[in-house]
PDB file of C-alpha atoms in Angstrom:
ATOM      1  CA  MET A   1      78.355 -49.635 -28.905  1.00 38.00           C
ATOM      2  CA  PRO A   2      75.951 -46.815 -26.773  1.00 37.00           C
ATOM      3  CA  LEU A   3      74.005 -47.137 -30.642  1.00 35.00           C
ATOM      4  CA  ARG A   4      72.196 -50.576 -29.882  1.00 36.00           C
ATOM      5  CA  PRO A   5      70.728 -49.584 -25.982  1.00 37.00           C
ATOM      6  CA  VAL A   6      69.519 -46.756 -27.853  1.00 35.00           C
ATOM      7  CA  ARG A   7      67.978 -48.798 -30.141  1.00 35.00           C
ATOM      8  CA  ARG A   8      66.907 -51.439 -27.234  1.00 34.00           C
ATOM      9  CA  ARG A   9      65.088 -48.350 -26.365  1.00 36.00           C
ATOM     10  CA  ARG A  10      63.570 -47.169 -29.175  1.00 36.00           C
ATOM     11  CA  THR A  11      62.038 -50.757 -30.012  1.00 37.00           C
ATOM     12  CA  THR A  12      60.314 -51.322 -26.795  1.00 37.00           C
ATOM     13  CA  ALA A  13      58.989 -47.424 -26.504  1.00 41.00           C
ATOM     14  CA  GLY A  14      57.590 -48.742 -30.035  1.00 43.00           C
ATOM     15  CA  ALA A  15      56.134 -51.936 -28.611  1.00 41.00           C
ATOM     16  CA  VAL A  16      54.714 -49.740 -25.945  1.00 35.00           C
ATOM     17  CA  ARG A  17      52.635 -47.393 -28.475  1.00 40.00           C
ATOM     18  CA  ALA A  18      51.508 -49.843 -30.791  1.00 41.00           C
ATOM     19  CA  ALA A  19      49.995 -52.265 -27.701  1.00 39.00           C
ATOM     20  CA  LEU A  20      48.232 -48.674 -26.425  1.00 37.00           C
ATOM     21  CA  LEU A  21      47.121 -48.145 -29.202  1.00 38.00           C
ATOM     22  CA  ALA A  22      45.618 -52.092 -29.950  1.00 41.00           C
ATOM     23  CA  LEU A  23      44.549 -52.197 -26.188  1.00 37.00           C
ATOM     24  CA  ALA A  24      42.022 -49.020 -27.459  1.00 38.00           C
ATOM     25  CA  VAL A  25      40.641 -50.325 -30.763  1.00 37.00           C
ATOM     26  CA  ALA A  26      39.825 -53.153 -28.696  1.00 39.00           C
ATOM     27  CA  THR A  27      38.155 -51.426 -25.527  1.00 37.00           C
ATOM     28  CA  VAL A  28      36.431 -49.014 -28.317  1.00 35.00           C
ATOM     29  CA  THR A  29      35.259 -52.213 -30.516  1.00 35.00           C
ATOM     30  CA  VAL A  30      34.016 -53.507 -27.114  1.00 34.00           C
ATOM     31  CA  LEU A  31      32.602 -50.613 -25.447  1.00 32.00           C
ATOM     32  CA  SER A  32      30.440 -50.445 -28.727  1.00 32.00           C
ATOM     33  CA  ALA A  33      29.087 -54.430 -28.752  1.00 33.00           C
ATOM     34  CA  ALA A  34      28.061 -54.657 -24.644  1.00 31.00           C
ATOM     35  CA  PRO A  35      24.556 -53.748 -24.123  1.00 33.00           C
ATOM     36  CA  PRO A  36      23.848 -50.583 -21.818  1.00 37.00           C
ATOM     37  CA  ALA A  37      22.994 -50.656 -18.326  1.00 38.00           C
ATOM     38  CA  ALA A  38      20.259 -49.874 -17.650  1.00 48.00           C
ATOM     39  CA  ALA A  39      20.196 -46.561 -15.341  1.00 59.00           C
ATOM     40  CA  ALA A  40      18.974 -46.436 -12.436  1.00 72.00           C
ATOM     41  CA  ASP A  41      16.210 -43.622 -11.481  1.00 80.00           C
ATOM     42  CA  THR A  42      16.292 -40.817  -8.853  1.00 94.00           C
ATOM     43  CA  TRP A  43      13.301 -40.257  -7.297  1.00 97.00           C
ATOM     44  CA  THR A  44      13.055 -36.957  -5.136  1.00 97.00           C
ATOM     45  CA  GLU A  45      10.065 -36.129  -2.873  1.00 97.00           C
ATOM     46  CA  VAL A  46       7.916 -33.451  -2.623  1.00 97.00           C
ATOM     47  CA  GLY A  47       5.092 -33.242  -0.008  1.00 97.00           C
ATOM     48  CA  SER A  48       3.102 -35.788   1.849  1.00 98.00           C
ATOM     49  CA  ASP A  49      -0.259 -36.153   2.897  1.00 97.00           C
ATOM     50  CA  ARG A  50      -1.420 -37.888   5.855  1.00 97.00           C
ATOM     51  CA  ALA A  51      -2.526 -41.417   5.360  1.00 98.00           C
ATOM     52  CA  ASP A  52      -5.757 -42.845   7.495  1.00 98.00           C
ATOM     53  CA  PRO A  53      -4.968 -45.739   9.886  1.00 97.00           C
ATOM     54  CA  LEU A  54      -7.575 -47.522   9.413  1.00 97.00           C
ATOM     55  CA  THR A  55      -8.380 -47.010   5.904  1.00 98.00           C
ATOM     56  CA  GLU A  56      -5.720 -45.967   4.100  1.00 98.00           C
ATOM     57  CA  SER A  57      -2.631 -47.758   6.015  1.00 97.00           C
ATOM     58  CA  GLN A  58      -2.100 -51.065   3.109  1.00 98.00           C
ATOM     59  CA  GLY A  59      -1.805 -49.308  -0.925  1.00 98.00           C
ATOM     60  CA  LEU A  60      -3.428 -47.105  -2.541  1.00 98.00           C
ATOM     61  CA  ALA A  61      -3.606 -47.099  -6.611  1.00 98.00           C
ATOM     62  CA  SER A  62      -4.218 -44.167  -8.851  1.00 98.00           C
ATOM     63  CA  VAL A  63      -7.360 -45.090 -11.469  1.00 97.00           C
ATOM     64  CA  GLU A  64      -7.581 -44.422 -14.968  1.00 96.00           C
ATOM     65  CA  VAL A  65     -10.965 -45.026 -15.898  1.00 96.00           C
ATOM     66  CA  PRO A  66     -14.019 -43.765 -15.614  1.00 93.00           C
ATOM     67  CA  ALA A  67     -11.916 -40.434 -16.479  1.00 94.00           C
ATOM     68  CA  GLY A  68     -11.105 -37.749 -13.300  1.00 94.00           C
ATOM     69  CA  SER A  69     -12.048 -41.032 -11.069  1.00 95.00           C
ATOM     70  CA  ALA A  70     -10.811 -40.597  -7.473  1.00 95.00           C
ATOM     71  CA  ASN A  71      -7.227 -41.844  -6.307  1.00 96.00           C
ATOM     72  CA  ARG A  72      -8.370 -45.481  -4.492  1.00 98.00           C
ATOM     73  CA  TYR A  73      -6.890 -46.696  -0.802  1.00 98.00           C
ATOM     74  CA  THR A  74      -7.310 -50.170   0.884  1.00 98.00           C
ATOM     75  CA  GLY A  75      -6.758 -50.774   5.145  1.00 98.00           C
ATOM     76  CA  ILE A  76      -9.040 -52.785   7.205  1.00 97.00           C
ATOM     77  CA  GLY A  77     -11.802 -50.423   7.340  1.00 98.00           C
ATOM     78  CA  THR A  78     -12.089 -50.234   3.561  1.00 98.00           C
ATOM     79  CA  ILE A  79     -12.769 -54.609   3.774  1.00 98.00           C
ATOM     80  CA  PRO A  80     -16.039 -55.508   2.948  1.00 98.00           C
ATOM     81  CA  PHE A  81     -17.982 -57.390   5.684  1.00 98.00           C
ATOM     82  CA  SER A  82     -18.757 -59.864   3.610  1.00 97.00           C
ATOM     83  CA  VAL A  83     -16.026 -60.749   2.931  1.00 98.00           C
ATOM     84  CA  SER A  84     -14.125 -60.323   6.107  1.00 97.00           C
ATOM     85  CA  THR A  85     -16.542 -63.084   7.685  1.00 97.00           C
ATOM     86  CA  ARG A  86     -15.686 -65.812   5.322  1.00 97.00           C
ATOM     87  CA  GLY A  87     -11.900 -65.567   6.242  1.00 97.00           C
ATOM     88  CA  TRP A  88     -10.538 -62.648   3.708  1.00 98.00           C
ATOM     89  CA  ASN A  89      -9.057 -61.146   6.526  1.00 96.00           C
ATOM     90  CA  HIS A  90      -6.435 -58.395   4.923  1.00 97.00           C
ATOM     91  CA  VAL A  91      -6.066 -56.217   2.271  1.00 98.00           C
ATOM     92  CA  GLY A  92      -3.032 -55.550   0.571  1.00 98.00           C
ATOM     93  CA  ASP A  93      -1.689 -53.230  -1.890  1.00 98.00           C
ATOM     94  CA  PRO A  94      -4.308 -52.864  -5.075  1.00 98.00           C
ATOM     95  CA  ASP A  95      -3.207 -51.742  -8.564  1.00 98.00           C
ATOM     96  CA  ALA A  96      -5.705 -50.497 -11.416  1.00 98.00           C
ATOM     97  CA  SER A  97      -5.341 -51.109 -14.712  1.00 98.00           C
ATOM     98  CA  TYR A  98      -5.273 -48.267 -17.621  1.00 97.00           C
ATOM     99  CA  ASP A  99      -8.753 -49.710 -19.167  1.00 96.00           C
ATOM    100  CA  GLY A 100     -10.245 -49.581 -15.482  1.00 96.00           C
ATOM    101  CA  TYR A 101     -10.357 -53.004 -14.055  1.00 98.00           C
ATOM    102  CA  TYR A 102      -8.870 -51.962 -10.220  1.00 98.00           C
ATOM    103  CA  VAL A 103      -7.706 -55.326  -7.768  1.00 98.00           C
ATOM    104  CA  GLU A 104      -7.815 -55.519  -4.428  1.00 98.00           C
ATOM    105  CA  PRO A 105      -5.816 -58.789  -2.761  1.00 98.00           C
ATOM    106  CA  TYR A 106      -6.661 -60.408  -0.277  1.00 98.00           C
ATOM    107  CA  GLN A 107      -5.084 -63.119   2.371  1.00 97.00           C
ATOM    108  CA  SER A 108      -6.380 -65.615   4.725  1.00 96.00           C
ATOM    109  CA  ASP A 109      -5.490 -67.560   7.477  1.00 93.00           C
ATOM    110  CA  SER A 110      -7.719 -70.656   7.057  1.00 91.00           C
ATOM    111  CA  ASN A 111      -8.437 -70.880   3.221  1.00 93.00           C
ATOM    112  CA  ASN A 112      -5.269 -72.190   1.382  1.00 95.00           C
ATOM    113  CA  ALA A 113      -5.820 -69.497  -1.332  1.00 98.00           C
ATOM    114  CA  LYS A 114      -5.595 -66.152  -2.217  1.00 98.00           C
ATOM    115  CA  MET A 115      -8.257 -63.687  -3.131  1.00 98.00           C
ATOM    116  CA  TYR A 116      -8.365 -60.800  -5.862  1.00 98.00           C
ATOM    117  CA  ARG A 117     -11.107 -58.463  -5.652  1.00 98.00           C
ATOM    118  CA  VAL A 118     -11.775 -57.301  -9.234  1.00 98.00           C
ATOM    119  CA  GLN A 119     -13.966 -54.106  -9.994  1.00 98.00           C
ATOM    120  CA  ALA A 120     -14.862 -53.606 -13.799  1.00 97.00           C
ATOM    121  CA  PRO A 121     -14.663 -50.634 -15.632  1.00 96.00           C
ATOM    122  CA  GLY A 122     -18.606 -50.966 -15.685  1.00 95.00           C
ATOM    123  CA  GLY A 123     -18.581 -50.815 -12.165  1.00 96.00           C
ATOM    124  CA  ALA A 124     -19.658 -54.398 -11.255  1.00 97.00           C
ATOM    125  CA  TRP A 125     -17.863 -56.795  -8.474  1.00 98.00           C
ATOM    126  CA  SER A 126     -16.204 -60.365  -8.513  1.00 98.00           C
ATOM    127  CA  GLU A 127     -13.720 -62.632  -6.683  1.00 98.00           C
ATOM    128  CA  TYR A 128     -11.466 -64.795  -8.587  1.00 98.00           C
ATOM    129  CA  VAL A 129      -9.329 -67.666  -6.321  1.00 98.00           C
ATOM    130  CA  HIS A 130      -6.057 -68.975  -6.303  1.00 98.00           C
ATOM    131  CA  ALA A 131      -5.570 -72.168  -4.879  1.00 98.00           C
ATOM    132  CA  LEU A 132      -2.300 -71.717  -3.181  1.00 97.00           C
ATOM    133  CA  GLY A 133       0.867 -73.737  -4.943  1.00 95.00           C
ATOM    134  CA  SER A 134       3.630 -76.320  -4.178  1.00 93.00           C
ATOM    135  CA  GLY A 135       5.362 -74.154  -1.286  1.00 93.00           C
ATOM    136  CA  GLU A 136       3.784 -70.680  -2.137  1.00 96.00           C
ATOM    137  CA  ALA A 137       2.952 -68.441   0.438  1.00 94.00           C
ATOM    138  CA  LEU A 138       0.035 -67.436   1.804  1.00 94.00           C
ATOM    139  CA  ASN A 139       0.643 -63.856   2.202  1.00 94.00           C
ATOM    140  CA  ASN A 140      -1.588 -61.567  -0.578  1.00 97.00           C
ATOM    141  CA  SER A 141       0.441 -58.439   0.052  1.00 97.00           C
ATOM    142  CA  TRP A 142       0.362 -56.420  -2.988  1.00 98.00           C
ATOM    143  CA  ALA A 143      -0.725 -56.484  -6.779  1.00 98.00           C
ATOM    144  CA  ALA A 144       1.382 -55.169 -10.246  1.00 98.00           C
ATOM    145  CA  ILE A 145      -1.242 -54.746 -13.592  1.00 98.00           C
ATOM    146  CA  THR A 146       1.582 -54.963 -16.402  1.00 98.00           C
ATOM    147  CA  PRO A 147       0.507 -51.534 -18.803  1.00 98.00           C
ATOM    148  CA  ASN A 148      -0.679 -54.177 -21.889  1.00 98.00           C
ATOM    149  CA  SER A 149      -3.322 -54.960 -18.399  1.00 98.00           C
ATOM    150  CA  GLN A 150      -2.951 -59.030 -19.785  1.00 98.00           C
ATOM    151  CA  TRP A 151      -0.041 -60.203 -16.279  1.00 98.00           C
ATOM    152  CA  MET A 152      -0.905 -59.123 -12.988  1.00 98.00           C
ATOM    153  CA  LEU A 153       2.265 -59.980 -10.355  1.00 98.00           C
ATOM    154  CA  SER A 154       2.732 -60.203  -6.741  1.00 97.00           C
ATOM    155  CA  GLY A 155       4.971 -60.901  -4.438  1.00 94.00           C
ATOM    156  CA  GLU A 156       5.465 -63.314  -1.086  1.00 94.00           C
ATOM    157  CA  TRP A 157       6.970 -61.962   2.268  1.00 94.00           C
ATOM    158  CA  GLY A 158       9.978 -62.516   3.911  1.00 96.00           C
ATOM    159  CA  THR A 159      13.271 -62.680   2.002  1.00 97.00           C
ATOM    160  CA  MET A 160      12.447 -64.086  -1.557  1.00 97.00           C
ATOM    161  CA  THR A 161      13.763 -63.782  -4.989  1.00 98.00           C
ATOM    162  CA  ARG A 162      11.410 -63.981  -7.878  1.00 98.00           C
ATOM    163  CA  PHE A 163       7.573 -62.302  -8.295  1.00 98.00           C
ATOM    164  CA  LEU A 164       4.804 -64.588  -9.477  1.00 98.00           C
ATOM    165  CA  VAL A 165       2.411 -64.235 -12.215  1.00 98.00           C
ATOM    166  CA  PHE A 166      -0.613 -64.273 -13.011  1.00 98.00           C
ATOM    167  CA  PRO A 167      -3.387 -63.644 -16.014  1.00 98.00           C
ATOM    168  CA  THR A 168      -4.964 -60.187 -14.674  1.00 98.00           C
ATOM    169  CA  PRO A 169      -8.331 -61.998 -13.460  1.00 98.00           C
ATOM    170  CA  GLY A 170     -10.810 -59.485 -14.765  1.00 98.00           C
ATOM    171  CA  ALA A 171      -8.675 -57.859 -17.787  1.00 98.00           C
ATOM    172  CA  ASN A 172      -7.689 -60.707 -19.047  1.00 98.00           C
ATOM    173  CA  ARG A 173     -10.443 -62.904 -21.269  1.00 96.00           C
ATOM    174  CA  ALA A 174      -9.115 -66.369 -19.610  1.00 97.00           C
ATOM    175  CA  THR A 175      -9.580 -65.960 -16.459  1.00 98.00           C
ATOM    176  CA  SER A 176     -13.390 -66.531 -14.601  1.00 98.00           C
ATOM    177  CA  PRO A 177     -14.803 -66.283 -11.338  1.00 98.00           C
ATOM    178  CA  SER A 178     -15.923 -69.768 -11.282  1.00 98.00           C
ATOM    179  CA  ALA A 179     -12.296 -71.553 -12.013  1.00 98.00           C
ATOM    180  CA  ASN A 180      -8.870 -71.611 -10.438  1.00 98.00           C
ATOM    181  CA  LEU A 181      -6.578 -68.405 -11.024  1.00 98.00           C
ATOM    182  CA  PRO A 182      -3.594 -70.638 -12.151  1.00 98.00           C
ATOM    183  CA  GLN A 183       0.273 -68.866 -11.671  1.00 98.00           C
ATOM    184  CA  VAL A 184       1.472 -69.217 -15.243  1.00 98.00           C
ATOM    185  CA  SER A 185       4.970 -67.335 -15.578  1.00 98.00           C
ATOM    186  CA  THR A 186       7.974 -66.114 -12.271  1.00 98.00           C
ATOM    187  CA  VAL A 187       9.956 -62.990 -12.370  1.00 98.00           C
ATOM    188  CA  LEU A 188      13.383 -64.439 -11.546  1.00 98.00           C
ATOM    189  CA  LEU A 189      15.259 -61.885  -9.562  1.00 98.00           C
ATOM    190  CA  ASP A 190      18.490 -61.577  -9.754  1.00 98.00           C
ATOM    191  CA  HIS A 191      19.114 -59.803  -6.297  1.00 98.00           C
ATOM    192  CA  ALA A 192      17.128 -61.147  -2.521  1.00 98.00           C
ATOM    193  CA  VAL A 193      14.537 -58.643  -2.104  1.00 98.00           C
ATOM    194  CA  ARG A 194      12.688 -59.068   1.374  1.00 98.00           C
ATOM    195  CA  ASP A 195       9.768 -58.236   2.965  1.00 98.00           C
ATOM    196  CA  VAL A 196       7.684 -55.776  -0.424  1.00 98.00           C
ATOM    197  CA  GLN A 197       5.093 -54.483   0.203  1.00 98.00           C
ATOM    198  CA  GLY A 198       4.240 -53.328  -3.011  1.00 98.00           C
ATOM    199  CA  CYS A 199       4.544 -52.587  -6.277  1.00 98.00           C
ATOM    200  CA  ASP A 200       4.080 -50.385  -9.684  1.00 98.00           C
ATOM    201  CA  PHE A 201       5.072 -50.922 -13.088  1.00 98.00           C
ATOM    202  CA  THR A 202       6.616 -47.547 -14.425  1.00 98.00           C
ATOM    203  CA  GLY A 203       6.744 -48.943 -17.546  1.00 98.00           C
ATOM    204  CA  PRO A 204       6.274 -51.639 -19.466  1.00 98.00           C
ATOM    205  CA  THR A 205      10.071 -53.234 -18.356  1.00 98.00           C
ATOM    206  CA  THR A 206      10.356 -51.656 -14.963  1.00 98.00           C
ATOM    207  CA  LEU A 207       8.889 -51.599 -11.184  1.00 98.00           C
ATOM    208  CA  LEU A 208       9.095 -49.337  -8.376  1.00 98.00           C
ATOM    209  CA  CYS A 209       8.363 -51.196  -5.676  1.00 98.00           C
ATOM    210  CA  ALA A 210       8.663 -50.657  -1.131  1.00 98.00           C
ATOM    211  CA  SER A 211      10.673 -52.242   0.513  1.00 98.00           C
ATOM    212  CA  ASP A 212       9.357 -52.508   4.177  1.00 98.00           C
ATOM    213  CA  ASP A 213      13.270 -54.708   5.426  1.00 98.00           C
ATOM    214  CA  PRO A 214      13.858 -54.093   8.318  1.00 97.00           C
ATOM    215  CA  ALA A 215      17.355 -55.431   8.751  1.00 96.00           C
ATOM    216  CA  GLY A 216      19.063 -53.532   5.811  1.00 96.00           C
ATOM    217  CA  THR A 217      21.246 -56.454   5.743  1.00 97.00           C
ATOM    218  CA  LEU A 218      20.807 -57.313   1.320  1.00 98.00           C
ATOM    219  CA  PHE A 219      21.428 -53.361   0.016  1.00 98.00           C
ATOM    220  CA  GLY A 220      22.719 -51.243   3.776  1.00 98.00           C
ATOM    221  CA  ILE A 221      19.662 -48.999   3.633  1.00 98.00           C
ATOM    222  CA  THR A 222      16.768 -50.302   5.822  1.00 98.00           C
ATOM    223  CA  LYS A 223      12.564 -49.675   3.930  1.00 98.00           C
ATOM    224  CA  PRO A 224      14.242 -48.818   0.046  1.00 98.00           C
ATOM    225  CA  LEU A 225      12.483 -47.650  -2.633  1.00 98.00           C
ATOM    226  CA  LEU A 226      13.710 -51.066  -5.166  1.00 98.00           C
ATOM    227  CA  GLN A 227      13.379 -50.749  -9.240  1.00 98.00           C
ATOM    228  CA  ILE A 228      13.655 -53.787 -10.875  1.00 98.00           C
ATOM    229  CA  ASP A 229      14.395 -53.743 -14.221  1.00 98.00           C
ATOM    230  CA  LEU A 230      12.835 -57.605 -16.271  1.00 98.00           C
ATOM    231  CA  SER A 231      14.059 -59.349 -19.497  1.00 98.00           C
ATOM    232  CA  ALA A 232      11.687 -58.707 -21.381  1.00 98.00           C
ATOM    233  CA  GLU A 233       7.588 -57.903 -21.085  1.00 98.00           C
ATOM    234  CA  PRO A 234       5.808 -60.365 -18.972  1.00 97.00           C
ATOM    235  CA  ASN A 235       4.137 -63.019 -21.383  1.00 94.00           C
ATOM    236  CA  GLY A 236       2.223 -65.426 -19.342  1.00 92.00           C
ATOM    237  CA  ALA A 237       4.380 -68.234 -21.299  1.00 94.00           C
ATOM    238  CA  SER A 238       7.862 -67.891 -20.193  1.00 97.00           C
ATOM    239  CA  ASP A 239      10.075 -66.546 -17.390  1.00 98.00           C
ATOM    240  CA  VAL A 240      11.334 -62.978 -17.724  1.00 98.00           C
ATOM    241  CA  THR A 241      14.761 -62.079 -15.175  1.00 98.00           C
ATOM    242  CA  GLY A 242      14.151 -58.852 -13.599  1.00 98.00           C
ATOM    243  CA  HIS A 243      18.042 -57.268 -11.863  1.00 98.00           C
ATOM    244  CA  VAL A 244      17.116 -55.461  -8.786  1.00 98.00           C
ATOM    245  CA  THR A 245      18.639 -51.985  -7.675  1.00 98.00           C
ATOM    246  CA  ALA A 246      18.149 -50.196  -4.464  1.00 98.00           C
ATOM    247  CA  LEU A 247      17.465 -46.947  -5.263  1.00 98.00           C
ATOM    248  CA  ARG A 248      17.013 -44.364  -1.773  1.00 98.00           C
ATOM    249  CA  ARG A 249      15.589 -45.541   1.440  1.00 98.00           C
ATOM    250  CA  LEU A 250      11.775 -43.980   2.061  1.00 98.00           C
ATOM    251  CA  PRO A 251      11.192 -41.465   3.816  1.00 98.00           C
ATOM    252  CA  LEU A 252      10.765 -42.054   7.136  1.00 97.00           C
ATOM    253  CA  ARG A 253       9.287 -39.534   9.818  1.00 97.00           C
ATOM    254  CA  SER A 254       7.415 -38.723  12.523  1.00 98.00           C
ATOM    255  CA  SER A 255       6.727 -37.313  16.410  1.00 97.00           C
ATOM    256  CA  CYS A 256       7.690 -40.728  17.404  1.00 98.00           C
ATOM    257  CA  SER A 257      10.411 -43.162  17.446  1.00 96.00           C
ATOM    258  CA  GLY A 258      10.150 -46.975  16.610  1.00 97.00           C
ATOM    259  CA  THR A 259       9.641 -49.184  13.650  1.00 97.00           C
ATOM    260  CA  PHE A 260       8.349 -47.541  10.729  1.00 98.00           C
ATOM    261  CA  GLU A 261       6.154 -50.595   8.110  1.00 98.00           C
ATOM    262  CA  ALA A 262       6.235 -49.426   5.101  1.00 98.00           C
ATOM    263  CA  GLU A 263       3.368 -50.408   2.535  1.00 98.00           C
ATOM    264  CA  GLY A 264       1.397 -49.660  -0.257  1.00 98.00           C
ATOM    265  CA  ILE A 265       3.042 -47.479  -3.763  1.00 98.00           C
ATOM    266  CA  ASP A 266       1.648 -46.381  -6.640  1.00 98.00           C
ATOM    267  CA  TYR A 267       3.041 -44.424  -9.846  1.00 98.00           C
ATOM    268  CA  ASP A 268       0.984 -42.070 -11.760  1.00 98.00           C
ATOM    269  CA  ARG A 269       1.850 -41.717 -15.261  1.00 97.00           C
ATOM    270  CA  ARG A 270      -0.697 -39.267 -16.267  1.00 96.00           C
ATOM    271  CA  SER A 271       1.561 -36.719 -14.001  1.00 97.00           C
ATOM    272  CA  GLY A 272       4.605 -38.772 -13.037  1.00 97.00           C
ATOM    273  CA  THR A 273       4.173 -38.773  -9.614  1.00 98.00           C
ATOM    274  CA  LEU A 274       5.033 -42.147  -6.961  1.00 98.00           C
ATOM    275  CA  ARG A 275       3.354 -42.488  -4.121  1.00 98.00           C
ATOM    276  CA  VAL A 276       4.018 -44.504  -0.279  1.00 98.00           C
ATOM    277  CA  ILE A 277       2.271 -45.231   2.383  1.00 98.00           C
ATOM    278  CA  VAL A 278       4.811 -45.452   5.668  1.00 98.00           C
ATOM    279  CA  VAL A 279       2.504 -46.532   8.542  1.00 98.00           C
ATOM    280  CA  SER A 280       4.316 -44.154  11.304  1.00 98.00           C
ATOM    281  CA  PRO A 281       5.522 -45.552  15.137  1.00 98.00           C
ATOM    282  CA  GLY A 282       3.496 -46.424  18.193  1.00 96.00           C
ATOM    283  CA  PHE A 283       1.256 -43.721  18.931  1.00 96.00           C
ATOM    284  CA  CYS A 284       2.037 -41.924  15.861  1.00 98.00           C
ATOM    285  CA  VAL A 285       0.004 -44.130  13.591  1.00 97.00           C
ATOM    286  CA  LEU A 286      -2.775 -42.183  14.162  1.00 97.00           C
ATOM    287  CA  THR A 287      -1.176 -39.140  13.582  1.00 97.00           C
ATOM    288  CA  ASP A 288       1.178 -39.111  11.347  1.00 97.00           C
ATOM    289  CA  SER A 289       1.289 -41.633   8.774  1.00 98.00           C
ATOM    290  CA  LYS A 290       1.852 -40.724   5.825  1.00 98.00           C
ATOM    291  CA  THR A 291       1.511 -41.347   1.540  1.00 98.00           C
ATOM    292  CA  TYR A 292       4.937 -39.904   0.926  1.00 98.00           C
ATOM    293  CA  ARG A 293       4.766 -37.634  -2.978  1.00 98.00           C
ATOM    294  CA  LEU A 294       8.309 -38.146  -5.330  1.00 98.00           C
ATOM    295  CA  THR A 295       9.006 -36.557  -8.621  1.00 98.00           C
ATOM    296  CA  ARG A 296      11.932 -38.624 -11.000  1.00 96.00           C
ATOM    297  CA  SER A 297      14.243 -35.934 -10.958  1.00 87.00           C
TER     298      SER A 297
END
């Protein structure tokens, strides 16, 4: 009789060992078959520069062509008089393609359209107008050009789950200043974003974005730096999805207390430097608004 419980315990122990072994094998198999998750970058502040409230308060872009070009900035003071008198009264965060097309996004309260002012590598300026689609917001806060120069992303103000995709005006041969600039596809985000003020590509399928979100209810922090990992490179023919990750809160420092405003963002691939404009609250908008510099760590 004593042998029967012993056998029963041995049989149970063997079954447990076998089950654990099977589970371990299955786990290894599943893990080896699963695609690796996109790793979120860590960005650390390395310095800052004062941002002029009139000419450096909306956006910025590093320009590679011609070689040795200075960084470009936008603000209310950079809007040409001939542009503002036609109703284009706000300029957003610009971008420049790697082959030398510089694009500034404009919006209007009355034109029922968005406008992109483009400087070609040779220096000539032209304007491309996009008529608003059904349900499309009129604001035109930013432009982000894909590394292959052919496609341009733009976003809408408020709480959104999409970015719009256009052929890059000027750089894409299918575009013309005399024709409407069409929306050709959409980036479908897997998490809502709020009040995005600028985005820039750090690679073919990765964007960094500055959000002016004042509430902090979407990610648990206000004014977040966001990383968007796309399922594929935008191609203008089909939609892609975007996985959203909040990396950190943007730097917020000022002699004044109150509400900061996160603005444009730029990634310079030559130095690996990320720059983002944050406008200070109150009177300090004039004195200590900053362009922060961050690097990947």
